[in-house]
PDB file of C-alpha atoms in Angstrom:
ATOM      1  CA  UNK A   1     -30.969  -6.657   9.338  1.00 52.00           C
ATOM      2  CA  UNK A   2     -32.034  -3.028   9.851  1.00 54.00           C
ATOM      3  CA  UNK A   3     -31.161  -0.071   7.604  1.00 53.00           C
ATOM      4  CA  UNK A   4     -28.167   1.020   9.677  1.00 48.00           C
ATOM      5  CA  UNK A   5     -26.710  -2.491   9.685  1.00 50.00           C
ATOM      6  CA  UNK A   6     -27.245  -2.701   5.930  1.00 48.00           C
ATOM      7  CA  UNK A   7     -25.456   0.608   5.380  1.00 44.00           C
ATOM      8  CA  UNK A   8     -22.540  -0.485   7.552  1.00 46.00           C
ATOM      9  CA  UNK A   9     -22.246  -3.814   5.731  1.00 48.00           C
ATOM     10  CA  UNK A  10     -22.378  -2.037   2.361  1.00 46.00           C
ATOM     11  CA  UNK A  11     -19.672   0.395   3.446  1.00 48.00           C
ATOM     12  CA  UNK A  12     -17.443  -2.443   4.609  1.00 48.00           C
ATOM     13  CA  UNK A  13     -17.943  -4.329   1.330  1.00 47.00           C
ATOM     14  CA  UNK A  14     -17.041  -1.258  -0.733  1.00 47.00           C
ATOM     15  CA  UNK A  15     -14.034  -0.548   1.461  1.00 48.00           C
ATOM     16  CA  UNK A  16     -12.749  -4.104   1.080  1.00 51.00           C
ATOM     17  CA  UNK A  17     -13.070  -3.828  -2.704  1.00 49.00           C
ATOM     18  CA  UNK A  18     -11.009  -0.629  -2.560  1.00 50.00           C
ATOM     19  CA  UNK A  19      -8.347  -2.441  -0.562  1.00 51.00           C
ATOM     20  CA  UNK A  20      -8.119  -5.175  -3.167  1.00 51.00           C
ATOM     21  CA  UNK A  21      -7.966  -2.612  -5.963  1.00 48.00           C
ATOM     22  CA  UNK A  22      -5.109  -0.783  -4.306  1.00 52.00           C
ATOM     23  CA  UNK A  23      -3.209  -3.974  -3.612  1.00 51.00           C
ATOM     24  CA  UNK A  24      -3.633  -5.015  -7.236  1.00 50.00           C
ATOM     25  CA  UNK A  25      -2.236  -1.646  -8.366  1.00 49.00           C
ATOM     26  CA  UNK A  26       0.903  -2.277  -6.341  1.00 52.00           C
ATOM     27  CA  UNK A  27       0.861  -5.894  -7.506  1.00 48.00           C
ATOM     28  CA  UNK A  28       1.021  -4.699 -11.115  1.00 50.00           C
ATOM     29  CA  UNK A  29       3.939  -2.445 -10.219  1.00 50.00           C
ATOM     30  CA  UNK A  30       5.821  -5.420  -8.857  1.00 58.00           C
ATOM     31  CA  UNK A  31       5.005  -7.508 -11.918  1.00 52.00           C
ATOM     32  CA  UNK A  32       6.148  -4.845 -14.372  1.00 51.00           C
ATOM     33  CA  UNK A  33       9.406  -3.262 -13.230  1.00 44.00           C
ATOM     34  CA  UNK A  34       9.518  -1.191 -16.441  1.00 36.00           C
ATOM     35  CA  UNK A  35       6.632   0.951 -15.251  1.00 42.00           C
ATOM     36  CA  UNK A  36       8.161   2.636 -12.226  1.00 37.00           C
ATOM     37  CA  UNK A  37       5.415   5.253 -11.869  1.00 38.00           C
ATOM     38  CA  UNK A  38       2.318   3.997 -10.065  1.00 39.00           C
ATOM     39  CA  UNK A  39      -0.197   6.394  -8.562  1.00 39.00           C
ATOM     40  CA  UNK A  40      -0.995   5.441  -4.981  1.00 39.00           C
ATOM     41  CA  UNK A  41      -4.754   5.957  -4.730  1.00 40.00           C
ATOM     42  CA  UNK A  42      -5.049   5.354  -1.030  1.00 56.00           C
ATOM     43  CA  UNK A  43      -3.311   6.258   2.210  1.00 79.00           C
ATOM     44  CA  UNK A  44      -0.904   3.591   3.321  1.00 87.00           C
ATOM     45  CA  UNK A  45      -0.679   2.652   6.968  1.00 94.00           C
ATOM     46  CA  UNK A  46       2.228   0.239   6.768  1.00 96.00           C
ATOM     47  CA  UNK A  47       5.075   1.917   4.919  1.00 94.00           C
ATOM     48  CA  UNK A  48       3.845   5.487   5.068  1.00 91.00           C
ATOM     49  CA  UNK A  49       7.102   6.316   6.862  1.00 95.00           C
ATOM     50  CA  UNK A  50      10.334   4.331   6.476  1.00 97.00           C
ATOM     51  CA  UNK A  51      13.443   4.833   8.613  1.00 97.00           C
ATOM     52  CA  UNK A  52      16.514   3.402   6.881  1.00 97.00           C
ATOM     53  CA  UNK A  53      19.680   2.436   8.742  1.00 97.00           C
ATOM     54  CA  UNK A  54      22.916   0.910   7.498  1.00 96.00           C
ATOM     55  CA  UNK A  55      23.217  -1.143  10.678  1.00 96.00           C
ATOM     56  CA  UNK A  56      21.341  -1.632  13.951  1.00 95.00           C
ATOM     57  CA  UNK A  57      21.691  -4.040  16.845  1.00 93.00           C
ATOM     58  CA  UNK A  58      18.074  -5.089  16.232  1.00 92.00           C
ATOM     59  CA  UNK A  59      15.233  -3.438  14.324  1.00 96.00           C
ATOM     60  CA  UNK A  60      12.727  -4.657  16.923  1.00 95.00           C
ATOM     61  CA  UNK A  61      14.814  -3.180  19.737  1.00 94.00           C
ATOM     62  CA  UNK A  62      15.048   0.123  17.857  1.00 96.00           C
ATOM     63  CA  UNK A  63      11.271   0.123  17.370  1.00 97.00           C
ATOM     64  CA  UNK A  64      10.809  -0.443  21.111  1.00 97.00           C
ATOM     65  CA  UNK A  65      13.155   2.486  21.778  1.00 96.00           C
ATOM     66  CA  UNK A  66      11.070   4.721  19.505  1.00 97.00           C
ATOM     67  CA  UNK A  67       7.887   3.749  21.308  1.00 97.00           C
ATOM     68  CA  UNK A  68       9.436   4.535  24.670  1.00 94.00           C
ATOM     69  CA  UNK A  69      11.136   7.823  23.838  1.00 95.00           C
ATOM     70  CA  UNK A  70       9.300   9.203  20.797  1.00 94.00           C
ATOM     71  CA  UNK A  71       5.825   9.298  19.316  1.00 93.00           C
ATOM     72  CA  UNK A  72       6.050   7.258  16.098  1.00 96.00           C
ATOM     73  CA  UNK A  73       3.051   7.134  13.789  1.00 96.00           C
ATOM     74  CA  UNK A  74       1.360   3.857  13.080  1.00 97.00           C
ATOM     75  CA  UNK A  75       2.896   1.892  10.249  1.00 97.00           C
ATOM     76  CA  UNK A  76       6.404   3.293  10.735  1.00 98.00           C
ATOM     77  CA  UNK A  77       8.919   0.864   9.238  1.00 98.00           C
ATOM     78  CA  UNK A  78      12.470   0.485  10.506  1.00 98.00           C
ATOM     79  CA  UNK A  79      14.789  -1.062   7.932  1.00 97.00           C
ATOM     80  CA  UNK A  80      18.408  -2.091   8.485  1.00 97.00           C
ATOM     81  CA  UNK A  81      20.993  -3.325   6.028  1.00 96.00           C
ATOM     82  CA  UNK A  82      22.532  -5.370   8.823  1.00 94.00           C
ATOM     83  CA  UNK A  83      21.768  -6.384  12.400  1.00 91.00           C
ATOM     84  CA  UNK A  84      24.553  -7.013  14.904  1.00 89.00           C
ATOM     85  CA  UNK A  85      22.168  -8.651  17.379  1.00 76.00           C
ATOM     86  CA  UNK A  86      19.281  -9.803  15.223  1.00 70.00           C
ATOM     87  CA  UNK A  87      16.682 -11.720  17.212  1.00 71.00           C
ATOM     88  CA  UNK A  88      14.480 -14.645  16.345  1.00 60.00           C
ATOM     89  CA  UNK A  89      11.868 -16.519  18.322  1.00 62.00           C
ATOM     90  CA  UNK A  90      12.847 -17.254  21.924  1.00 58.00           C
ATOM     91  CA  UNK A  91      16.613 -17.183  22.390  1.00 65.00           C
ATOM     92  CA  UNK A  92      17.360 -17.747  18.721  1.00 69.00           C
ATOM     93  CA  UNK A  93      19.414 -15.307  16.666  1.00 71.00           C
ATOM     94  CA  UNK A  94      18.599 -14.114  13.147  1.00 71.00           C
ATOM     95  CA  UNK A  95      21.586 -14.355  10.813  1.00 80.00           C
ATOM     96  CA  UNK A  96      21.745 -12.271   7.645  1.00 86.00           C
ATOM     97  CA  UNK A  97      24.419 -11.007   5.268  1.00 90.00           C
ATOM     98  CA  UNK A  98      24.801  -7.252   5.019  1.00 93.00           C
ATOM     99  CA  UNK A  99      22.608  -5.575   2.386  1.00 94.00           C
ATOM    100  CA  UNK A 100      21.395  -8.859   0.931  1.00 96.00           C
ATOM    101  CA  UNK A 101      18.041  -9.334   2.640  1.00 97.00           C
ATOM    102  CA  UNK A 102      15.073  -7.469   4.063  1.00 98.00           C
ATOM    103  CA  UNK A 103      15.365  -6.797   7.788  1.00 97.00           C
ATOM    104  CA  UNK A 104      12.457  -4.689   8.993  1.00 98.00           C
ATOM    105  CA  UNK A 105      10.251  -3.930  11.966  1.00 98.00           C
ATOM    106  CA  UNK A 106       6.811  -2.325  11.786  1.00 99.00           C
ATOM    107  CA  UNK A 107       5.131  -0.337  14.556  1.00 98.00           C
ATOM    108  CA  UNK A 108       1.376  -0.856  14.817  1.00 98.00           C
ATOM    109  CA  UNK A 109      -1.388   0.367  17.109  1.00 97.00           C
ATOM    110  CA  UNK A 110      -4.027  -2.309  16.412  1.00 95.00           C
ATOM    111  CA  UNK A 111      -6.852  -0.910  18.520  1.00 90.00           C
ATOM    112  CA  UNK A 112      -9.493  -2.935  16.664  1.00 91.00           C
ATOM    113  CA  UNK A 113      -7.789  -6.209  17.603  1.00 93.00           C
ATOM    114  CA  UNK A 114      -8.510  -7.469  21.118  1.00 93.00           C
ATOM    115  CA  UNK A 115      -5.752  -9.132  23.156  1.00 94.00           C
ATOM    116  CA  UNK A 116      -7.490 -12.511  22.802  1.00 94.00           C
ATOM    117  CA  UNK A 117      -7.364 -11.994  19.009  1.00 95.00           C
ATOM    118  CA  UNK A 118      -3.630 -11.248  18.912  1.00 94.00           C
ATOM    119  CA  UNK A 119      -3.027 -14.215  16.608  1.00 96.00           C
ATOM    120  CA  UNK A 120      -4.708 -12.163  13.858  1.00 97.00           C
ATOM    121  CA  UNK A 121      -1.508 -10.113  13.697  1.00 97.00           C
ATOM    122  CA  UNK A 122       0.518 -13.226  12.942  1.00 97.00           C
ATOM    123  CA  UNK A 123      -2.108 -14.310  10.422  1.00 97.00           C
ATOM    124  CA  UNK A 124      -2.134 -11.097   8.385  1.00 97.00           C
ATOM    125  CA  UNK A 125       1.669 -10.785   8.449  1.00 98.00           C
ATOM    126  CA  UNK A 126       2.162 -14.397   7.348  1.00 98.00           C
ATOM    127  CA  UNK A 127      -0.349 -14.041   4.520  1.00 97.00           C
ATOM    128  CA  UNK A 128       1.152 -10.715   3.462  1.00 96.00           C
ATOM    129  CA  UNK A 129       4.589 -12.294   3.117  1.00 98.00           C
ATOM    130  CA  UNK A 130       3.079 -15.159   1.118  1.00 97.00           C
ATOM    131  CA  UNK A 131       1.273 -12.645  -1.132  1.00 95.00           C
ATOM    132  CA  UNK A 132       4.608 -10.937  -1.737  1.00 96.00           C
ATOM    133  CA  UNK A 133       6.416 -14.181  -2.556  1.00 97.00           C
ATOM    134  CA  UNK A 134       3.601 -15.179  -4.920  1.00 94.00           C
ATOM    135  CA  UNK A 135       4.689 -12.261  -7.109  1.00 92.00           C
ATOM    136  CA  UNK A 136       7.883 -14.163  -7.894  1.00 94.00           C
ATOM    137  CA  UNK A 137       6.990 -17.828  -7.462  1.00 94.00           C
ATOM    138  CA  UNK A 138       3.875 -19.606  -6.159  1.00 93.00           C
ATOM    139  CA  UNK A 139       3.807 -22.141  -3.399  1.00 94.00           C
ATOM    140  CA  UNK A 140       5.041 -20.460  -0.218  1.00 97.00           C
ATOM    141  CA  UNK A 141       3.649 -21.990   2.966  1.00 97.00           C
ATOM    142  CA  UNK A 142       3.334 -21.077   6.628  1.00 98.00           C
ATOM    143  CA  UNK A 143       4.925 -23.125   9.384  1.00 95.00           C
ATOM    144  CA  UNK A 144       3.730 -22.416  12.906  1.00 93.00           C
ATOM    145  CA  UNK A 145       4.463 -20.436  14.886  1.00 90.00           C
ATOM    146  CA  UNK A 146       6.362 -17.846  12.862  1.00 91.00           C
ATOM    147  CA  UNK A 147       8.099 -19.128   9.718  1.00 96.00           C
ATOM    148  CA  UNK A 148       7.485 -18.883   5.976  1.00 98.00           C
ATOM    149  CA  UNK A 149       8.688 -21.826   3.916  1.00 97.00           C
ATOM    150  CA  UNK A 150       9.198 -22.625   0.266  1.00 97.00           C
ATOM    151  CA  UNK A 151       9.188 -26.375  -0.142  1.00 94.00           C
ATOM    152  CA  UNK A 152      11.147 -27.770   2.802  1.00 94.00           C
ATOM    153  CA  UNK A 153      13.279 -24.663   3.244  1.00 96.00           C
ATOM    154  CA  UNK A 154      12.836 -21.558   5.373  1.00 96.00           C
ATOM    155  CA  UNK A 155      12.469 -18.277   3.495  1.00 96.00           C
ATOM    156  CA  UNK A 156      11.423 -15.843   6.237  1.00 97.00           C
ATOM    157  CA  UNK A 157      10.884 -15.491   9.956  1.00 95.00           C
ATOM    158  CA  UNK A 158       8.512 -13.331  11.986  1.00 96.00           C
ATOM    159  CA  UNK A 159       8.955 -11.949  15.499  1.00 95.00           C
ATOM    160  CA  UNK A 160       5.908 -10.181  16.960  1.00 96.00           C
ATOM    161  CA  UNK A 161       6.099  -8.378  20.290  1.00 96.00           C
ATOM    162  CA  UNK A 162       2.833  -7.046  21.713  1.00 96.00           C
ATOM    163  CA  UNK A 163       2.374  -4.595  24.567  1.00 95.00           C
ATOM    164  CA  UNK A 164      -0.968  -5.331  26.229  1.00 93.00           C
ATOM    165  CA  UNK A 165      -2.604  -3.050  28.777  1.00 91.00           C
ATOM    166  CA  UNK A 166      -5.888  -4.125  30.360  1.00 87.00           C
ATOM    167  CA  UNK A 167      -8.231  -5.083  27.525  1.00 89.00           C
ATOM    168  CA  UNK A 168      -6.343  -3.631  24.576  1.00 92.00           C
ATOM    169  CA  UNK A 169      -3.163  -4.059  22.587  1.00 95.00           C
ATOM    170  CA  UNK A 170      -1.324  -0.801  23.218  1.00 95.00           C
ATOM    171  CA  UNK A 171       1.183  -1.421  20.429  1.00 97.00           C
ATOM    172  CA  UNK A 172       2.674  -4.196  18.380  1.00 98.00           C
ATOM    173  CA  UNK A 173       6.155  -4.512  16.911  1.00 98.00           C
ATOM    174  CA  UNK A 174       6.279  -6.804  13.889  1.00 98.00           C
ATOM    175  CA  UNK A 175       9.778  -7.950  12.979  1.00 97.00           C
ATOM    176  CA  UNK A 176      10.401  -9.648   9.633  1.00 97.00           C
ATOM    177  CA  UNK A 177      13.556 -11.198   8.270  1.00 96.00           C
ATOM    178  CA  UNK A 178      13.196 -12.199   4.618  1.00 98.00           C
ATOM    179  CA  UNK A 179      15.996 -13.863   2.672  1.00 97.00           C
ATOM    180  CA  UNK A 180      16.275 -12.198  -0.727  1.00 98.00           C
ATOM    181  CA  UNK A 181      19.743 -12.267  -2.330  1.00 98.00           C
ATOM    182  CA  UNK A 182      21.775 -14.300   0.163  1.00 96.00           C
ATOM    183  CA  UNK A 183      23.071 -17.623  -1.155  1.00 96.00           C
ATOM    184  CA  UNK A 184      25.575 -18.702   1.510  1.00 94.00           C
ATOM    185  CA  UNK A 185      24.346 -19.377   5.034  1.00 92.00           C
ATOM    186  CA  UNK A 186      26.004 -20.538   8.266  1.00 89.00           C
ATOM    187  CA  UNK A 187      26.379 -24.295   8.468  1.00 86.00           C
ATOM    188  CA  UNK A 188      24.364 -24.495  11.687  1.00 85.00           C
ATOM    189  CA  UNK A 189      21.221 -23.266   9.919  1.00 84.00           C
ATOM    190  CA  UNK A 190      19.517 -26.489   8.818  1.00 82.00           C
ATOM    191  CA  UNK A 191      17.328 -25.433   5.896  1.00 93.00           C
ATOM    192  CA  UNK A 192      17.583 -21.790   4.776  1.00 95.00           C
ATOM    193  CA  UNK A 193      16.708 -20.579   1.309  1.00 96.00           C
ATOM    194  CA  UNK A 194      16.236 -17.241  -0.452  1.00 97.00           C
ATOM    195  CA  UNK A 195      14.507 -15.743  -3.452  1.00 98.00           C
ATOM    196  CA  UNK A 196      17.786 -15.840  -5.372  1.00 98.00           C
ATOM    197  CA  UNK A 197      18.354 -19.505  -4.570  1.00 97.00           C
ATOM    198  CA  UNK A 198      14.862 -20.343  -5.810  1.00 98.00           C
ATOM    199  CA  UNK A 199      14.899 -18.308  -9.034  1.00 97.00           C
ATOM    200  CA  UNK A 200      18.564 -17.568  -9.759  1.00 97.00           C
ATOM    201  CA  UNK A 201      17.755 -13.862 -10.063  1.00 97.00           C
ATOM    202  CA  UNK A 202      19.235 -10.942  -8.131  1.00 97.00           C
ATOM    203  CA  UNK A 203      16.635  -8.551  -6.741  1.00 97.00           C
ATOM    204  CA  UNK A 204      16.534  -4.821  -6.073  1.00 96.00           C
ATOM    205  CA  UNK A 205      15.880  -4.567  -2.340  1.00 97.00           C
ATOM    206  CA  UNK A 206      14.033  -1.242  -2.653  1.00 95.00           C
ATOM    207  CA  UNK A 207      11.568  -2.787  -5.103  1.00 94.00           C
ATOM    208  CA  UNK A 208      11.195  -5.818  -2.851  1.00 96.00           C
ATOM    209  CA  UNK A 209      10.514  -3.646   0.176  1.00 96.00           C
ATOM    210  CA  UNK A 210       7.859  -1.631  -1.645  1.00 94.00           C
ATOM    211  CA  UNK A 211       6.073  -4.775  -2.806  1.00 93.00           C
ATOM    212  CA  UNK A 212       6.271  -6.411   0.620  1.00 96.00           C
ATOM    213  CA  UNK A 213       4.890  -3.340   2.387  1.00 96.00           C
ATOM    214  CA  UNK A 214       2.048  -3.045  -0.144  1.00 92.00           C
ATOM    215  CA  UNK A 215       1.062  -6.655   0.528  1.00 94.00           C
ATOM    216  CA  UNK A 216       1.275  -6.247   4.302  1.00 96.00           C
ATOM    217  CA  UNK A 217      -0.671  -2.976   4.200  1.00 94.00           C
ATOM    218  CA  UNK A 218      -3.525  -4.534   2.233  1.00 92.00           C
ATOM    219  CA  UNK A 219      -3.714  -7.495   4.603  1.00 94.00           C
ATOM    220  CA  UNK A 220      -3.643  -5.251   7.669  1.00 95.00           C
ATOM    221  CA  UNK A 221      -6.541  -3.172   6.393  1.00 92.00           C
ATOM    222  CA  UNK A 222      -8.456  -6.346   5.637  1.00 90.00           C
ATOM    223  CA  UNK A 223      -7.967  -7.701   9.155  1.00 92.00           C
ATOM    224  CA  UNK A 224      -9.167  -4.361  10.556  1.00 91.00           C
ATOM    225  CA  UNK A 225     -12.198  -3.851   8.304  1.00 87.00           C
ATOM    226  CA  UNK A 226     -12.826  -7.050   6.358  1.00 86.00           C
ATOM    227  CA  UNK A 227     -14.062 -10.560   7.091  1.00 88.00           C
ATOM    228  CA  UNK A 228     -11.564 -12.060   9.512  1.00 92.00           C
ATOM    229  CA  UNK A 229     -13.023 -15.522   9.036  1.00 92.00           C
ATOM    230  CA  UNK A 230     -11.868 -15.455   5.409  1.00 92.00           C
ATOM    231  CA  UNK A 231      -8.341 -14.615   6.544  1.00 92.00           C
ATOM    232  CA  UNK A 232      -8.340 -17.455   9.047  1.00 95.00           C
ATOM    233  CA  UNK A 233      -9.541 -19.870   6.367  1.00 95.00           C
ATOM    234  CA  UNK A 234      -6.816 -18.776   3.961  1.00 95.00           C
ATOM    235  CA  UNK A 235      -4.225 -19.021   6.707  1.00 97.00           C
ATOM    236  CA  UNK A 236      -5.315 -22.604   7.415  1.00 96.00           C
ATOM    237  CA  UNK A 237      -4.971 -23.508   3.738  1.00 96.00           C
ATOM    238  CA  UNK A 238      -1.413 -22.142   3.698  1.00 96.00           C
ATOM    239  CA  UNK A 239      -0.321 -24.030   6.807  1.00 97.00           C
ATOM    240  CA  UNK A 240       2.207 -26.827   6.641  1.00 93.00           C
ATOM    241  CA  UNK A 241       0.554 -29.714   8.421  1.00 79.00           C
ATOM    242  CA  UNK A 242       2.663 -30.833  11.359  1.00 69.00           C
ATOM    243  CA  UNK A 243       3.460 -34.515  11.667  1.00 57.00           C
ATOM    244  CA  UNK A 244       1.817 -36.084  14.749  1.00 48.00           C
TER     245      UNK A 244
END
């Protein structure tokens, strides 16, 4: 390894340590709700700008509209208290009570991720959600292709829509539906659960959003600048093994 390669590797190592430090600072905020003042010592990508809406047809559709008609900055988050046409994977719908859960979409411009590496987006988002849930209870798992489970029950869903041009991902819309305070679900949903069902506690959605975005932001920076192999290994350990 020559001097330039050594310098680059050293820079990356230091940068990754900074990422972990900043995530831990937000982690401590989430652990101790009494201390509501935490200095943010780094520039967030995910969550730097949040657009709040009482209701939208779909946060992913609104994000796509912004990309077509505006010039949103990377990491812009669209949050809705309710979705009238919430979308899941394929033709599935995403059902959620009003103002009880987190319904968000994130706009990304992941230029350092090649189209053939697009699964890294799913990996960092899945791990970020698990990091967030670990703040409240350990043991969340990932079920392919896009679900987060606690035990045998579904806690969250992910919908990622990539726009690929030639050899690059032009933009990515990351939709997340996370069940927080909802306790009653439609009968046709086979196995839903929520943070409140698991713990019995009612959560402040603003606090939950801040903690979730901090976890996602740290994971995104790691996938851009850190060791992606480590992320893939951790993702594999979190996976629910499918029955043959």
